[in-house]
Coordinates of C-alpha atoms and ligand atoms in Angstrom, one line a residue:
M195 CA -13.2 34.0 13.7
A196 CA -13.8 31.8 10.7
E197 CA -14.2 28.1 11.3
F198 CA -11.2 26.0 10.1
V199 CA -11.6 23.3 7.5
E200 CA -8.4 21.2 6.8
I201 CA -7.7 20.5 3.1
V202 CA -5.5 17.4 2.9
E203 CA -3.4 17.6 -0.3
V204 CA -3.3 14.1 -1.9
G205 CA -2.2 15.1 -5.4
P206 CA 1.4 13.8 -5.3
R207 CA 0.0 10.3 -4.3
D208 CA -3.5 10.0 -5.7
G209 CA -2.7 12.1 -8.7
L210 CA 0.7 10.8 -9.7
Q211 CA -0.2 7.1 -9.1
N212 CA -2.4 7.4 -12.2
E213 CA -0.4 9.3 -14.8
K214 CA 0.4 7.6 -18.0
R215 CA 3.6 9.6 -18.3
A216 CA 6.5 8.3 -16.1
V217 CA 7.0 11.5 -14.0
P218 CA 10.7 11.6 -12.9
A219 CA 11.3 11.7 -9.1
A220 CA 12.9 15.1 -9.4
E221 CA 9.6 16.6 -10.8
K222 CA 7.6 14.9 -8.0
I223 CA 10.0 16.4 -5.4
A224 CA 9.7 19.8 -7.0
L225 CA 5.8 19.6 -6.8
V226 CA 5.9 18.5 -3.1
D227 CA 8.3 21.2 -2.2
L228 CA 6.1 23.8 -3.9
L229 CA 3.0 22.4 -2.1
S230 CA 4.9 22.6 1.2
Q231 CA 4.9 26.4 0.8
V232 CA 1.1 26.6 0.4
G233 CA 0.3 26.0 4.1
F234 CA -1.1 22.4 4.2
R235 CA -1.0 20.6 7.6
R236 CA -0.8 17.3 5.7
I237 CA 0.5 16.3 2.3
E238 CA 0.1 12.8 1.1
V239 CA 3.4 12.3 -0.7
T240 CA 3.5 8.8 -2.1
S241 CA 2.7 5.1 -1.6
F242 CA 4.8 2.1 -0.4
V243 CA 2.7 -0.4 -2.4
S244 CA 3.9 -3.1 -4.7
P245 CA 5.8 -1.5 -7.7
T246 CA 4.3 -4.3 -9.8
W247 CA 0.9 -3.0 -9.0
V248 CA 1.7 0.8 -9.2
P249 CA 4.9 1.3 -11.1
Q250 CA 4.3 5.1 -11.1
L251 CA 5.2 5.3 -7.4
A252 CA 8.2 2.9 -7.3
D253 CA 10.4 5.8 -6.4
A254 CA 8.6 6.4 -3.1
A255 CA 11.7 6.1 -0.9
E256 CA 13.7 8.4 -3.1
V257 CA 11.0 11.0 -3.1
M258 CA 10.5 10.9 0.7
A259 CA 14.3 11.2 1.2
E260 CA 14.6 14.3 -1.0
I261 CA 11.6 16.5 -0.1
A262 CA 12.4 19.5 2.1
R263 CA 10.6 19.0 5.4
R264 CA 9.0 22.0 7.1
P265 CA 7.7 22.5 10.6
G266 CA 3.9 22.6 10.6
T267 CA 3.4 20.0 7.8
R268 CA 2.9 16.2 8.3
W269 CA 4.0 14.0 5.4
S270 CA 1.8 11.0 5.0
V271 CA 2.1 8.0 2.7
L272 CA -0.1 4.9 1.8
A273 CA 0.9 1.4 2.9
P274 CA -1.1 -1.8 2.0
N275 CA 0.7 -4.2 4.4
L276 CA 3.3 -4.5 7.1
R277 CA 6.1 -4.5 4.5
G278 CA 4.9 -1.1 3.2
Y279 CA 4.5 0.1 6.8
H280 CA 8.1 -0.6 7.6
A281 CA 9.3 1.1 4.4
A282 CA 7.1 4.1 5.3
R283 CA 8.5 4.4 8.8
A284 CA 12.0 4.0 7.5
A285 CA 11.3 6.8 5.0
G286 CA 10.3 9.2 7.9
A287 CA 6.5 9.3 7.3
D288 CA 4.6 11.2 10.0
E289 CA 1.3 9.4 9.2
V290 CA 0.5 6.2 7.4
A291 CA -2.8 5.7 5.5
V292 CA -4.2 2.2 5.0
F293 CA -6.9 1.6 2.4
V294 CA -9.8 -0.9 2.1
S295 CA -12.9 -1.0 0.0
A296 CA -16.5 -1.1 1.0
S297 CA -17.3 -3.3 -2.0
E298 CA -15.9 -6.8 -2.7
G299 CA -15.3 -6.2 -6.4
F300 CA -13.0 -3.3 -6.0
S301 CA -11.3 -5.0 -3.0
R302 CA -10.3 -7.9 -5.3
A303 CA -9.2 -5.5 -8.1
N304 CA -7.2 -3.2 -6.0
L305 CA -5.8 -5.4 -3.2
N306 CA -6.2 -8.9 -4.5
A307 CA -8.1 -9.8 -1.4
S308 CA -11.7 -9.8 -0.1
V309 CA -12.8 -7.0 2.3
A310 CA -12.4 -9.4 5.3
E311 CA -9.0 -10.6 4.1
S312 CA -7.8 -7.0 3.6
L313 CA -8.7 -6.1 7.1
V314 CA -6.9 -9.2 8.5
R315 CA -3.9 -8.2 6.5
L316 CA -3.9 -4.8 8.2
A317 CA -3.9 -6.2 11.8
P318 CA -0.1 -6.6 12.1
L319 CA 0.4 -3.2 10.5
A320 CA -1.9 -1.6 13.0
E321 CA -0.1 -3.4 15.9
A322 CA 3.2 -2.0 14.7
A323 CA 1.8 1.5 14.3
R324 CA 0.4 1.3 17.8
E325 CA 3.8 0.3 19.2
D326 CA 5.4 3.2 17.3
A327 CA 2.7 5.7 18.1
M328 CA 2.4 6.3 14.4
P329 CA -0.9 8.0 13.4
L330 CA -3.0 5.8 11.1
R331 CA -5.5 7.2 8.7
G332 CA -8.0 4.8 7.1
Y333 CA -9.5 5.1 3.6
I334 CA -12.7 3.4 2.5
S335 CA -13.2 3.3 -1.3
M336 CA -16.4 3.0 -3.2
V337 CA -18.5 4.4 -0.4
V338 CA -21.6 4.9 -2.7
D339 CA -20.9 3.1 -5.9
C340 CA -18.6 0.4 -7.3
P341 CA -17.7 -0.2 -11.0
F342 CA -17.9 -4.0 -10.3
D343 CA -20.7 -4.4 -7.8
G344 CA -23.0 -1.4 -8.4
P345 CA -24.5 0.7 -5.5
T346 CA -22.8 0.2 -2.1
D347 CA -25.0 -0.4 1.0
P348 CA -24.3 2.3 3.5
A349 CA -24.4 -0.4 6.2
A350 CA -21.3 -2.0 4.6
V351 CA -19.4 1.3 4.7
A352 CA -20.3 1.7 8.4
R353 CA -19.1 -1.9 9.2
V354 CA -15.7 -1.2 7.5
A355 CA -15.4 2.2 9.2
A356 CA -16.0 0.4 12.6
A357 CA -13.3 -2.1 11.7
L358 CA -10.8 0.6 10.8
R359 CA -11.6 2.5 13.9
D360 CA -11.0 -0.7 15.9
L361 CA -7.6 -1.1 14.2
G362 CA -6.7 2.3 15.6
C363 CA -7.3 4.7 12.7
H364 CA -7.7 8.2 14.1
E365 CA -9.5 9.4 11.0
I366 CA -11.4 7.7 8.2
A367 CA -11.5 9.2 4.7
L368 CA -14.6 8.3 2.8
G369 CA -13.8 7.8 -0.9
D370 CA -16.2 8.5 -3.7
T371 CA -13.7 6.8 -5.9
L372 CA -15.8 7.0 -9.0
G373 CA -17.0 10.5 -8.5
R374 CA -20.6 9.6 -9.0
A375 CA -22.0 10.4 -5.6
T376 CA -24.8 12.9 -5.2
P377 CA -25.3 15.0 -2.1
D378 CA -28.2 12.7 -1.1
S379 CA -26.4 9.4 -1.7
F380 CA -23.4 10.7 0.2
A381 CA -25.5 12.0 3.1
R382 CA -27.4 8.7 3.4
M383 CA -24.0 6.9 3.6
L384 CA -22.7 9.4 6.1
A385 CA -25.8 9.0 8.3
A386 CA -24.9 5.3 8.6
V387 CA -21.1 5.9 9.2
T388 CA -21.7 8.6 11.9
G389 CA -23.4 5.9 13.9
E390 CA -19.9 4.5 14.4
L391 CA -17.7 7.6 14.3
P392 CA -18.5 11.3 14.7
G393 CA -18.1 13.6 11.7
T394 CA -15.1 15.2 13.3
R395 CA -13.2 11.9 12.7
L396 CA -14.2 11.6 9.1
A397 CA -12.8 13.1 5.9
V398 CA -14.5 13.4 2.5
H399 CA -12.4 12.2 -0.5
C400 CA -14.1 13.1 -3.8
H401 CA -13.1 12.3 -7.3
D402 CA -14.9 14.7 -9.6
T403 CA -16.1 12.6 -12.6
A404 CA -19.7 14.1 -12.6
G405 CA -18.7 17.6 -11.5
R406 CA -20.7 17.3 -8.2
A407 CA -17.8 17.1 -5.8
L408 CA -18.4 20.5 -4.3
E409 CA -22.1 19.7 -3.5
V410 CA -21.0 16.4 -2.0
I411 CA -18.4 18.3 0.2
D412 CA -21.1 20.7 1.3
A413 CA -23.3 17.7 2.3
A414 CA -20.4 16.4 4.4
L415 CA -19.7 19.7 6.0
E416 CA -23.4 19.8 7.0
Q417 CA -22.9 16.6 9.0
G418 CA -19.8 17.9 10.8
V419 CA -17.0 16.7 8.6
R420 CA -14.1 19.2 8.7
V421 CA -11.4 17.5 6.7
V422 CA -11.5 17.5 2.9
D423 CA -9.1 15.7 0.5
A424 CA -8.2 17.3 -2.8
A425 CA -5.5 17.2 -5.4
V426 CA -3.8 20.2 -6.8
G427 CA -4.7 20.8 -10.4
G428 CA -7.4 18.1 -10.2
L429 CA -4.8 15.3 -10.6
G430 CA -5.9 11.8 -9.7
G431 CA -7.7 8.6 -10.3
C432 CA -7.2 5.0 -9.4
P433 CA -5.6 2.6 -11.9
Y434 CA -7.8 -0.2 -10.7
A435 CA -11.1 1.8 -10.8
P436 CA -12.4 1.9 -14.4
G437 CA -14.1 5.2 -15.0
A438 CA -12.6 7.1 -12.1
A439 CA -11.5 10.7 -12.9
G440 CA -9.2 13.1 -11.1
N441 CA -9.7 14.2 -7.5
V442 CA -11.6 17.5 -7.0
A443 CA -9.0 20.2 -7.5
T444 CA -7.5 21.7 -4.4
E445 CA -7.7 25.3 -5.7
T446 CA -11.4 24.8 -6.5
V447 CA -12.1 23.5 -3.0
A448 CA -10.1 26.2 -1.4
A449 CA -11.9 28.9 -3.3
H450 CA -15.3 27.3 -2.5
L451 CA -14.6 27.0 1.2
A452 CA -13.4 30.7 1.3
R453 CA -16.6 31.8 -0.4
R454 CA -18.6 29.8 2.2
G455 CA -16.7 31.7 5.0
Y456 CA -14.4 28.9 6.1
A457 CA -10.6 29.4 6.8
T458 CA -8.2 26.9 5.3
G459 CA -4.9 28.6 6.0
L460 CA -3.8 28.2 2.4
D461 CA -1.9 30.7 0.3
A462 CA -4.0 31.1 -2.9
A463 CA -1.1 32.5 -5.0
R464 CA 1.3 29.7 -4.1
L465 CA -1.5 27.2 -4.7
A466 CA -2.1 28.6 -8.2
E467 CA 1.6 28.1 -8.9
A468 CA 1.5 24.5 -7.7
A469 CA -1.6 23.9 -9.8
A470 CA 0.2 25.2 -12.9
L471 CA 3.2 22.9 -12.1
A472 CA 0.9 19.9 -11.6
Q473 CA -0.5 20.5 -15.1
R474 CA 3.0 20.7 -16.6
L475 CA 3.9 17.4 -14.9
R476 CA 1.1 15.8 -16.7
T477 CA 2.2 16.7 -20.2
G478 CA 6.0 16.7 -19.5
Ligands
HMG154 P1 -0.5 -9.5 -4.2 O1 0.0 -9.7 -5.6 O2 -1.7 -10.2 -3.8 O3 0.6 -9.7 -3.1 O4 -0.7 -7.9 -4.0 P2 2.1 -10.3 -3.0 O5 2.4 -10.3 -1.6 O6 2.2 -11.5 -3.9 O7 2.9 -9.2 -3.7 C1 3.1 -8.9 -5.1 C2 4.5 -8.4 -5.4 O8 4.6 -7.1 -4.7 C3 5.6 -9.2 -4.8 O9 6.7 -8.9 -5.6 C4 5.8 -8.6 -3.5 O10 7.1 -8.8 -3.0 C5 5.6 -7.1 -3.7 P3 7.1 -9.8 -7.0 O11 7.1 -11.2 -6.5 O12 5.9 -9.5 -7.9 O13 8.4 -9.3 -7.4 N1 5.1 -6.3 -2.6 C6 5.6 -5.1 -2.3 N2 6.6 -4.4 -2.8 C7 6.8 -3.2 -2.2 N3 6.1 -2.7 -1.2 C8 5.1 -3.4 -0.6 C9 4.8 -4.7 -1.2 N4 3.9 -5.6 -0.9 C10 4.1 -6.6 -1.8 N5 4.4 -2.9 0.4 C11 -0.8 -5.9 -2.7 C12 -1.2 -7.4 -2.8 C13 -1.6 -5.3 -1.5 C14 0.7 -5.8 -2.4 C15 -1.1 -5.2 -4.0 O14 -2.5 -5.5 -4.4 C16 -0.9 -3.7 -4.0 O15 0.2 -3.2 -3.8 N6 -2.0 -2.9 -4.2 C17 -2.0 -1.5 -4.2 C18 -2.9 -0.9 -5.2 C19 -2.9 0.6 -5.1 O16 -1.9 1.2 -4.6 N7 -4.0 1.3 -5.5 C20 -4.1 2.7 -5.5 C21 -4.3 3.2 -4.1 S1 -5.9 3.1 -3.5 C22 -6.8 4.4 -4.1 O17 -6.2 5.1 -4.9 C23 -8.1 4.8 -3.5 C24 -8.0 6.0 -2.6 O18 -7.5 7.2 -3.2 C25 -9.4 6.3 -2.0 C26 -10.5 6.5 -3.0 O19 -10.3 7.3 -4.0 O20 -11.5 5.7 -2.9 C27 -7.1 5.7 -1.4
MG155 MG1 -8.7 8.5 -4.4

């Protein structure tokens, strides 16, 4: 039997947080509902962050209330602090993703806090999640390169990964936020992080600015990573990361993994429909 690799669909969150066009909630809901027919185990729907910081996702509660839930899929959302966590839980999230940076410059730009402060901010959120038995996913951004600070020291990524693990994250997604990683730079970083957590607890989260995301994903698979983030239609980017392009497209990753003999459990025809809808949402 083919080995399974999970693709986590992050397009509704990572993609739509960055669109210039104000995508109406009804269109977001239609995209999530179509994605829910593709066969993902997890779909990252939206973020309960400050609407001043990310106005594109100010309708998070409305979107979460209206999507059609299906057995077999977990609906995850981002939260930057305890307030966001409470809103996420009230909205019925099955998993909450917290996010920190490996670099100080991006931490300030994205969270208005140093790396250490951002981890302290997450402590009450983590405690609440523990009490609720809410699964926590941790993101680390700028794992190889930062637009403010330059190359990231792999040891810094490992330190932040250990801190997120200690906060209770069951999985840590390693973000090549700028999409500039090479298989070598990503593998060097992974070698440091796997000193803290096994590859089976890591996910690879590639933006595809330089067109090398598939090679980077292959390098991660080689070190035992079996969870790959992707965004349908290649949506994506971070409003606070200058130069960051879209996430690697889900349909591209799914086809690549299939060619390499992995099973993803995704319906390619439905996925193509969702990719077409994602492109239409962009242009309105
Ligand atoms: P701050 O300005 O330092 O904090 O922001 P604050 O406490 O003063 O809050 C600012 C305003 O937001 C206040 O309202 C708060 O009440 C409100 P105002 O007085 O302006 O009316 N507020 C909230 N509202 C709703 N929900 C909340 C919430 N918290 C505060 N949870 C803060 C600090 C962390 C809030 C802010 O920096 C923030 O929200 N940042 C989020 C930025 C973001 O979402 N970036 C994109 C996601 S990360 C990413 O894309 C990377 C990733 O994909 C991985 C990768 O690619 O590397 C995950
Ligand atoms: Mg991202």
